[in-house]
Amino acid sequence: MSAHHAFPGQWKPNHASSVALYEQLRLHIIEQADQGKLAPGTRLPAVRNLAEVLSVAPHTVARAYKELEAAGVVATKGRNGTVVCARDERWGALSAAAADYAAAAKSQGATFAEAVHLLAAAYDAE
């Protein structure tokens, strides 16, 4: 059985949850990648196919994929589809963003505690 058929396995989004369906899918893919269940290079199902399997609208899957791509968790390879990125690639992008944030916070005179507080507030607002 290929990874394409293995994902999403038995997992389904919880339609009764207050967490948006795209966010549930986004978090599930991150969790699967972090646990090694979606290895780097694993091709995810096409948007329409996964939407059908999960009984959600295609734009729900598309939004999850778009946000995952922006975070460096997946990459869209044109005709080759959407593939899971290696964790070191993801952390590299996140590390660069953290360095930019730290530099901006320092330049504004923020203490470490203030910078962490602002980051926590922004993280919780998402």
PDB file of N, CA and C in Angstrom, residues 2-9 11 25 28-29 32 37-38 41-54 58 60-62 64-66 68 74-84:
ATOM      1  N   SER A   2       0.684   2.149  -0.916  1.00  0.00           N
ATOM      2  CA  SER A   2       1.529   3.335  -1.011  1.00  0.00           C
ATOM      3  C   SER A   2       1.120   4.355   0.047  1.00  0.00           C
ATOM      4  N   ALA A   3       2.038   5.307   0.282  1.00  0.00           N
ATOM      5  CA  ALA A   3       1.746   6.363   1.257  1.00  0.00           C
ATOM      6  C   ALA A   3       0.527   7.168   0.815  1.00  0.00           C
ATOM      7  N   HIS A   4       0.356   7.288  -0.505  1.00  0.00           N
ATOM      8  CA  HIS A   4      -0.789   8.031  -1.041  1.00  0.00           C
ATOM      9  C   HIS A   4      -2.103   7.426  -0.533  1.00  0.00           C
ATOM     10  N   HIS A   5      -2.171   6.096  -0.526  1.00  0.00           N
ATOM     11  CA  HIS A   5      -3.392   5.442  -0.076  1.00  0.00           C
ATOM     12  C   HIS A   5      -3.481   5.391   1.446  1.00  0.00           C
ATOM     13  N   ALA A   6      -2.326   5.426   2.110  1.00  0.00           N
ATOM     14  CA  ALA A   6      -2.303   5.323   3.568  1.00  0.00           C
ATOM     15  C   ALA A   6      -2.827   6.592   4.231  1.00  0.00           C
ATOM     16  N   PHE A   7      -2.621   7.734   3.609  1.00  0.00           N
ATOM     17  CA  PHE A   7      -3.068   8.989   4.202  1.00  0.00           C
ATOM     18  C   PHE A   7      -4.450   9.330   3.672  1.00  0.00           C
ATOM     19  N   PRO A   8      -5.396   9.685   4.488  1.00  0.00           N
ATOM     20  CA  PRO A   8      -5.318   9.971   5.920  1.00  0.00           C
ATOM     21  C   PRO A   8      -5.624   8.786   6.819  1.00  0.00           C
ATOM     22  N   GLY A   9      -5.646   7.575   6.256  1.00  0.00           N
ATOM     23  CA  GLY A   9      -5.973   6.407   7.078  1.00  0.00           C
ATOM     24  C   GLY A   9      -7.407   6.502   7.572  1.00  0.00           C
ATOM     25  N   TRP A  11      -8.370   8.535   9.911  1.00  0.00           N
ATOM     26  CA  TRP A  11      -8.628   9.866  10.473  1.00  0.00           C
ATOM     27  C   TRP A  11      -9.689  10.615   9.673  1.00  0.00           C
ATOM     28  N   LEU A  25      -7.187  19.523   9.822  1.00  0.00           N
ATOM     29  CA  LEU A  25      -6.383  18.820   8.830  1.00  0.00           C
ATOM     30  C   LEU A  25      -4.932  19.284   8.897  1.00  0.00           C
ATOM     31  N   HIS A  28      -3.314  17.781  11.886  1.00  0.00           N
ATOM     32  CA  HIS A  28      -3.141  16.336  11.705  1.00  0.00           C
ATOM     33  C   HIS A  28      -1.916  16.051  10.837  1.00  0.00           C
ATOM     34  N   ILE A  29      -1.762  16.795   9.763  1.00  0.00           N
ATOM     35  CA  ILE A  29      -0.618  16.575   8.869  1.00  0.00           C
ATOM     36  C   ILE A  29       0.688  16.898   9.595  1.00  0.00           C
ATOM     37  N   GLN A  32       1.382  14.030  11.982  1.00  0.00           N
ATOM     38  CA  GLN A  32       1.818  12.837  11.258  1.00  0.00           C
ATOM     39  C   GLN A  32       3.264  12.996  10.774  1.00  0.00           C
ATOM     40  N   LYS A  37       5.157   9.458  10.551  1.00  0.00           N
ATOM     41  CA  LYS A  37       4.155   8.674   9.824  1.00  0.00           C
ATOM     42  C   LYS A  37       3.977   9.181   8.396  1.00  0.00           C
ATOM     43  N   LEU A  38       4.335  10.436   8.174  1.00  0.00           N
ATOM     44  CA  LEU A  38       4.404  11.003   6.824  1.00  0.00           C
ATOM     45  C   LEU A  38       5.860  11.392   6.615  1.00  0.00           C
ATOM     46  N   GLY A  41       9.093  13.723   1.595  1.00  0.00           N
ATOM     47  CA  GLY A  41       8.924  13.266   0.223  1.00  0.00           C
ATOM     48  C   GLY A  41       7.615  12.559  -0.032  1.00  0.00           C
ATOM     49  N   THR A  42       6.865  12.246   1.042  1.00  0.00           N
ATOM     50  CA  THR A  42       5.570  11.592   0.873  1.00  0.00           C
ATOM     51  C   THR A  42       4.638  12.532   0.118  1.00  0.00           C
ATOM     52  N   ARG A  43       4.033  12.000  -0.919  1.00  0.00           N
ATOM     53  CA  ARG A  43       3.092  12.798  -1.711  1.00  0.00           C
ATOM     54  C   ARG A  43       1.714  12.715  -1.069  1.00  0.00           C
ATOM     55  N   LEU A  44       1.133  13.871  -0.783  1.00  0.00           N
ATOM     56  CA  LEU A  44      -0.218  13.921  -0.215  1.00  0.00           C
ATOM     57  C   LEU A  44      -1.240  13.797  -1.339  1.00  0.00           C
ATOM     58  N   PRO A  45      -2.433  13.341  -1.009  1.00  0.00           N
ATOM     59  CA  PRO A  45      -3.471  13.216  -2.040  1.00  0.00           C
ATOM     60  C   PRO A  45      -3.812  14.581  -2.663  1.00  0.00           C
ATOM     61  N   ALA A  46      -4.281  14.534  -3.891  1.00  0.00           N
ATOM     62  CA  ALA A  46      -4.736  15.754  -4.563  1.00  0.00           C
ATOM     63  C   ALA A  46      -5.871  16.369  -3.752  1.00  0.00           C
ATOM     64  N   VAL A  47      -5.999  17.675  -3.834  1.00  0.00           N
ATOM     65  CA  VAL A  47      -6.998  18.415  -3.055  1.00  0.00           C
ATOM     66  C   VAL A  47      -8.387  17.813  -3.207  1.00  0.00           C
ATOM     67  N   ARG A  48      -8.837  17.644  -4.424  1.00  0.00           N
ATOM     68  CA  ARG A  48     -10.200  17.128  -4.638  1.00  0.00           C
ATOM     69  C   ARG A  48     -10.365  15.707  -4.107  1.00  0.00           C
ATOM     70  N   ASN A  49      -9.351  14.869  -4.296  1.00  0.00           N
ATOM     71  CA  ASN A  49      -9.434  13.486  -3.813  1.00  0.00           C
ATOM     72  C   ASN A  49      -9.532  13.445  -2.292  1.00  0.00           C
ATOM     73  N   LEU A  50      -8.669  14.224  -1.617  1.00  0.00           N
ATOM     74  CA  LEU A  50      -8.687  14.221  -0.155  1.00  0.00           C
ATOM     75  C   LEU A  50      -9.986  14.828   0.367  1.00  0.00           C
ATOM     76  N   ALA A  51     -10.480  15.863  -0.295  1.00  0.00           N
ATOM     77  CA  ALA A  51     -11.746  16.473   0.117  1.00  0.00           C
ATOM     78  C   ALA A  51     -12.875  15.451   0.058  1.00  0.00           C
ATOM     79  N   GLU A  52     -12.866  14.643  -0.983  1.00  0.00           N
ATOM     80  CA  GLU A  52     -13.902  13.609  -1.129  1.00  0.00           C
ATOM     81  C   GLU A  52     -13.774  12.559  -0.023  1.00  0.00           C
ATOM     82  N   VAL A  53     -12.563  12.100   0.233  1.00  0.00           N
ATOM     83  CA  VAL A  53     -12.325  11.089   1.275  1.00  0.00           C
ATOM     84  C   VAL A  53     -12.754  11.607   2.653  1.00  0.00           C
ATOM     85  N   LEU A  54     -12.463  12.882   2.924  1.00  0.00           N
ATOM     86  CA  LEU A  54     -12.767  13.463   4.237  1.00  0.00           C
ATOM     87  C   LEU A  54     -14.171  14.064   4.335  1.00  0.00           C
ATOM     88  N   PRO A  58     -13.495  21.129  -1.178  1.00  0.00           N
ATOM     89  CA  PRO A  58     -12.117  21.215  -1.675  1.00  0.00           C
ATOM     90  C   PRO A  58     -11.351  22.421  -1.139  1.00  0.00           C
ATOM     91  N   THR A  60     -11.406  23.615   1.730  1.00  0.00           N
ATOM     92  CA  THR A  60     -10.934  23.291   3.076  1.00  0.00           C
ATOM     93  C   THR A  60      -9.553  22.644   2.992  1.00  0.00           C
ATOM     94  N   VAL A  61      -9.409  21.668   2.103  1.00  0.00           N
ATOM     95  CA  VAL A  61      -8.125  20.997   1.913  1.00  0.00           C
ATOM     96  C   VAL A  61      -7.116  21.969   1.309  1.00  0.00           C
ATOM     97  N   ALA A  62      -7.551  22.752   0.331  1.00  0.00           N
ATOM     98  CA  ALA A  62      -6.654  23.712  -0.313  1.00  0.00           C
ATOM     99  C   ALA A  62      -6.103  24.713   0.695  1.00  0.00           C
ATOM    100  N   ALA A  64      -5.750  24.266   3.986  1.00  0.00           N
ATOM    101  CA  ALA A  64      -4.809  23.550   4.858  1.00  0.00           C
ATOM    102  C   ALA A  64      -3.465  23.392   4.147  1.00  0.00           C
ATOM    103  N   TYR A  65      -3.488  22.960   2.898  1.00  0.00           N
ATOM    104  CA  TYR A  65      -2.253  22.776   2.129  1.00  0.00           C
ATOM    105  C   TYR A  65      -1.522  24.105   1.975  1.00  0.00           C
ATOM    106  N   LYS A  66      -2.268  25.176   1.703  1.00  0.00           N
ATOM    107  CA  LYS A  66      -1.652  26.501   1.511  1.00  0.00           C
ATOM    108  C   LYS A  66      -0.949  26.948   2.795  1.00  0.00           C
ATOM    109  N   LEU A  68       0.091  25.000   5.243  1.00  0.00           N
ATOM    110  CA  LEU A  68       1.212  24.095   5.480  1.00  0.00           C
ATOM    111  C   LEU A  68       2.399  24.467   4.598  1.00  0.00           C
ATOM    112  N   VAL A  74       4.985  21.429   3.911  1.00  0.00           N
ATOM    113  CA  VAL A  74       4.849  20.757   2.619  1.00  0.00           C
ATOM    114  C   VAL A  74       5.329  21.697   1.522  1.00  0.00           C
ATOM    115  N   ALA A  75       5.567  21.136   0.365  1.00  0.00           N
ATOM    116  CA  ALA A  75       5.920  21.929  -0.809  1.00  0.00           C
ATOM    117  C   ALA A  75       5.078  21.442  -1.971  1.00  0.00           C
ATOM    118  N   THR A  76       4.618  22.372  -2.781  1.00  0.00           N
ATOM    119  CA  THR A  76       3.850  22.008  -3.963  1.00  0.00           C
ATOM    120  C   THR A  76       4.820  21.926  -5.127  1.00  0.00           C
ATOM    121  N   LYS A  77       4.806  20.773  -5.776  1.00  0.00           N
ATOM    122  CA  LYS A  77       5.752  20.494  -6.862  1.00  0.00           C
ATOM    123  C   LYS A  77       5.051  20.443  -8.209  1.00  0.00           C
ATOM    124  N   GLY A  78       4.094  21.339  -8.444  1.00  0.00           N
ATOM    125  CA  GLY A  78       3.392  21.373  -9.726  1.00  0.00           C
ATOM    126  C   GLY A  78       2.672  20.071 -10.005  1.00  0.00           C
ATOM    127  N   ARG A  79       2.980  19.459 -11.149  1.00  0.00           N
ATOM    128  CA  ARG A  79       2.324  18.204 -11.545  1.00  0.00           C
ATOM    129  C   ARG A  79       2.654  17.050 -10.604  1.00  0.00           C
ATOM    130  N   ASN A  80       3.726  17.188  -9.833  1.00  0.00           N
ATOM    131  CA  ASN A  80       4.115  16.125  -8.901  1.00  0.00           C
ATOM    132  C   ASN A  80       3.375  16.219  -7.572  1.00  0.00           C
ATOM    133  N   GLY A  81       2.498  17.193  -7.444  1.00  0.00           N
ATOM    134  CA  GLY A  81       1.649  17.288  -6.264  1.00  0.00           C
ATOM    135  C   GLY A  81       2.293  17.959  -5.071  1.00  0.00           C
ATOM    136  N   THR A  82       1.680  17.727  -3.931  1.00  0.00           N
ATOM    137  CA  THR A  82       2.115  18.311  -2.671  1.00  0.00           C
ATOM    138  C   THR A  82       2.846  17.246  -1.876  1.00  0.00           C
ATOM    139  N   VAL A  83       4.075  17.561  -1.472  1.00  0.00           N
ATOM    140  CA  VAL A  83       4.897  16.582  -0.752  1.00  0.00           C
ATOM    141  C   VAL A  83       5.331  17.132   0.603  1.00  0.00           C
ATOM    142  N   VAL A  84       5.534  16.218   1.539  1.00  0.00           N
ATOM    143  CA  VAL A  84       5.988  16.562   2.882  1.00  0.00           C
ATOM    144  C   VAL A  84       7.464  16.934   2.819  1.00  0.00           C
TER     145      VAL A  84
END
